[in-house]
Amino acid sequence: MSDGNGFMWTRYANTILVTGGAGFIGSHICERLLDRGYEVLCVDNFYTGTRGNIGHLLSNPHFEVMRHDITFPLYVQVSGIFNLACPASPIHYQRDPVQTTKVSVHGSINMLGLAKRLSVPILQASTSEIYGDPLVHPQIESYWGNVNTIGPRACYDEGKRCAETLFFDYHRQHKLPIKVVRIFNTYGPRMHPHDGRVVSNFIVQALKGEPISVFGDGLQTRSFCYVDDLVSAMVMMMESEEDVRGPLNIGNPTEFTMIELAEMVLKKTGSKSKLKHLPLPTDDPKQRKPDISLAQKSLGWTPKTSLDEGLDRTIAYFRQTLG
Ligand code: NAD
Ligand code: UDP
């Protein structure tokens, strides 16, 4: 609906805007918010997200979707913003690196400007990548990170770092209510089967009987969080009556090597695929594990889903979608 001056308005007064709402995590946020009785406006340019991710929500009268690129201004009437728009997997964010930096910087400025005009809270989906290849282990929020400013991952890492700066400056300068979560590797249903992330790659390869692509020696570590646990933390942070600003690490601190992950996937799928070692990508972090004590203390949140259980649910999803 337009007011004649080019301004777009939503129909609802109590609407939560989810940018990147047609993506993997965004679609789960939209679903959870609808379950909790909110009106949801999903804004997405479908760069990596799909209509399929939100197909089951389209007939819900409390859900609305708008195709829009957040590097351009957006004028809507909402009561809170989850800012998730940004490609998240290395192959996607490196495909158009200038756009990746733009979505974190220009996109955040646009969404922060919107939040400021409306005086509403805004949550930023930041990332463990802001720690780069960390020299402190496990990573704690007070660690400032070890990022290569000119490498192929910098468009994402530095974009997200600048977004955090913008969020905290809008808070200091304009008293904007902000929330920043640093998301550690998250997996689950609706990951894109070809987005190159390790959990989806290994499952899809195992189900298709293709070689399992282990980069480097496979001894690098990651800590994998099931999407439902992440979404609980993000919604709890937004709904918290305390002024919990973060940055808060959100992830599951149980750490695995990529070889261990591959072995679990092979065992669970019953696949006969063999491991195939490929070169380690440039600047690939050697280890990653969140210290989540701050989130536990300030939100009373702790992840509930083990990798064992989360993999079962994710494998079931891919079995169904791959047919
Ligand atoms: P995703 O690629 O599935 O989702 C990103 C969504 O943003 C997609 O729907 C995409 O189309 C949309 N988008 C991209 N550019 C846009 C633009 N200019 N305007 C509007 N929409 C745009 O990725 P995801 O895994 O769901 O990640 C969501 C957010 O969480 C991202 O901000 C990502 O950086 C962050 N994050 C994710 C992980 C993870 O493990 N999945 C880890 C750390 C941080
Ligand atoms: N990885 C791998 N095989 C793949 C995809 C990724 O061994 O097919 C490795 C990758 O090198 C990294 C880890 O798995 O060490 C996690 O990669 P992902 O892209 O999922 O996330 P990120 O590197 O952003 O943490």
XYZ file of C-alpha atoms and ligand atoms in Angstrom, residues 19-26 43-50 53 68-71 83-89 92 99 103 124-129 156 160 182-187 190-192 195 197 230, ligand 1:
95
model
C 14.963 -8.862 6.614
C 16.366 -11.952 4.913
C 13.159 -13.681 6.014
C 13.143 -16.078 3.051
C 16.579 -17.419 3.967
C 17.452 -20.434 6.068
C 17.453 -18.816 9.535
C 15.057 -15.996 8.580
C 11.548 -8.558 3.280
C 13.931 -10.349 0.938
C 15.494 -9.881 -2.493
C 15.780 -13.691 -2.953
C 19.538 -13.519 -3.537
C 20.017 -16.776 -1.619
C 16.579 -17.196 -0.037
C 13.694 -18.952 -1.764
C 11.403 -21.607 2.450
C 13.128 -5.578 -1.699
C 16.901 -5.086 -1.571
C 17.767 -3.485 1.789
C 20.722 -1.610 0.307
C 18.057 -7.740 10.428
C 19.269 -10.963 8.815
C 19.618 -9.991 5.160
C 23.083 -11.041 3.997
C 24.376 -14.107 2.156
C 25.987 -16.334 4.785
C 27.877 -19.103 3.041
C 27.590 -17.008 -1.946
C 27.375 -6.362 -2.698
C 24.309 -5.298 2.408
C 21.479 -7.571 14.137
C 22.461 -11.079 13.016
C 26.214 -10.759 13.465
C 28.598 -13.679 13.248
C 31.448 -15.600 14.813
C 33.349 -14.585 11.654
C 31.718 -10.655 4.932
C 29.665 -7.565 9.707
C 27.101 -13.271 17.134
C 25.851 -16.459 15.512
C 28.142 -19.504 15.409
C 27.740 -22.170 12.684
C 24.035 -23.003 12.582
C 22.420 -25.860 10.679
C 15.939 -25.342 4.886
C 19.683 -24.929 4.499
C 20.239 -24.571 0.768
C 25.226 -23.373 -0.603
C 28.259 -25.092 3.968
C 19.429 -20.162 17.820
P 20.770 -17.285 3.912
O 21.663 -16.982 2.767
O 19.934 -18.525 3.852
O 19.798 -16.067 4.209
C 20.111 -14.727 3.907
C 18.859 -14.083 3.321
O 19.124 -12.707 3.066
C 18.422 -14.725 2.007
O 17.051 -14.969 2.015
C 18.793 -13.656 0.985
O 18.014 -13.729 -0.199
C 18.583 -12.402 1.784
N 19.314 -11.235 1.257
C 20.609 -11.182 0.876
N 20.910 -9.953 0.462
C 19.771 -9.188 0.598
C 19.454 -7.840 0.337
N 20.371 -6.989 -0.168
N 18.201 -7.399 0.587
C 17.254 -8.259 1.079
N 17.506 -9.556 1.332
C 18.757 -10.019 1.103
O 21.680 -17.305 5.216
P 21.351 -17.698 6.727
O 22.229 -18.816 7.086
O 19.898 -17.804 6.923
O 21.894 -16.407 7.477
C 21.028 -15.384 7.937
C 21.835 -14.340 8.698
O 22.491 -14.953 9.795
C 22.897 -13.657 7.848
O 22.942 -12.295 8.187
C 24.178 -14.345 8.292
O 25.294 -13.507 8.155
C 23.884 -14.670 9.734
N 24.690 -15.819 10.195
C 24.378 -17.095 9.808
C 25.170 -18.158 10.238
C 24.868 -19.579 9.863
O 25.573 -20.490 10.347
N 23.860 -19.889 9.096
C 26.290 -17.908 11.047
C 26.573 -16.594 11.396
C 25.756 -15.560 10.988
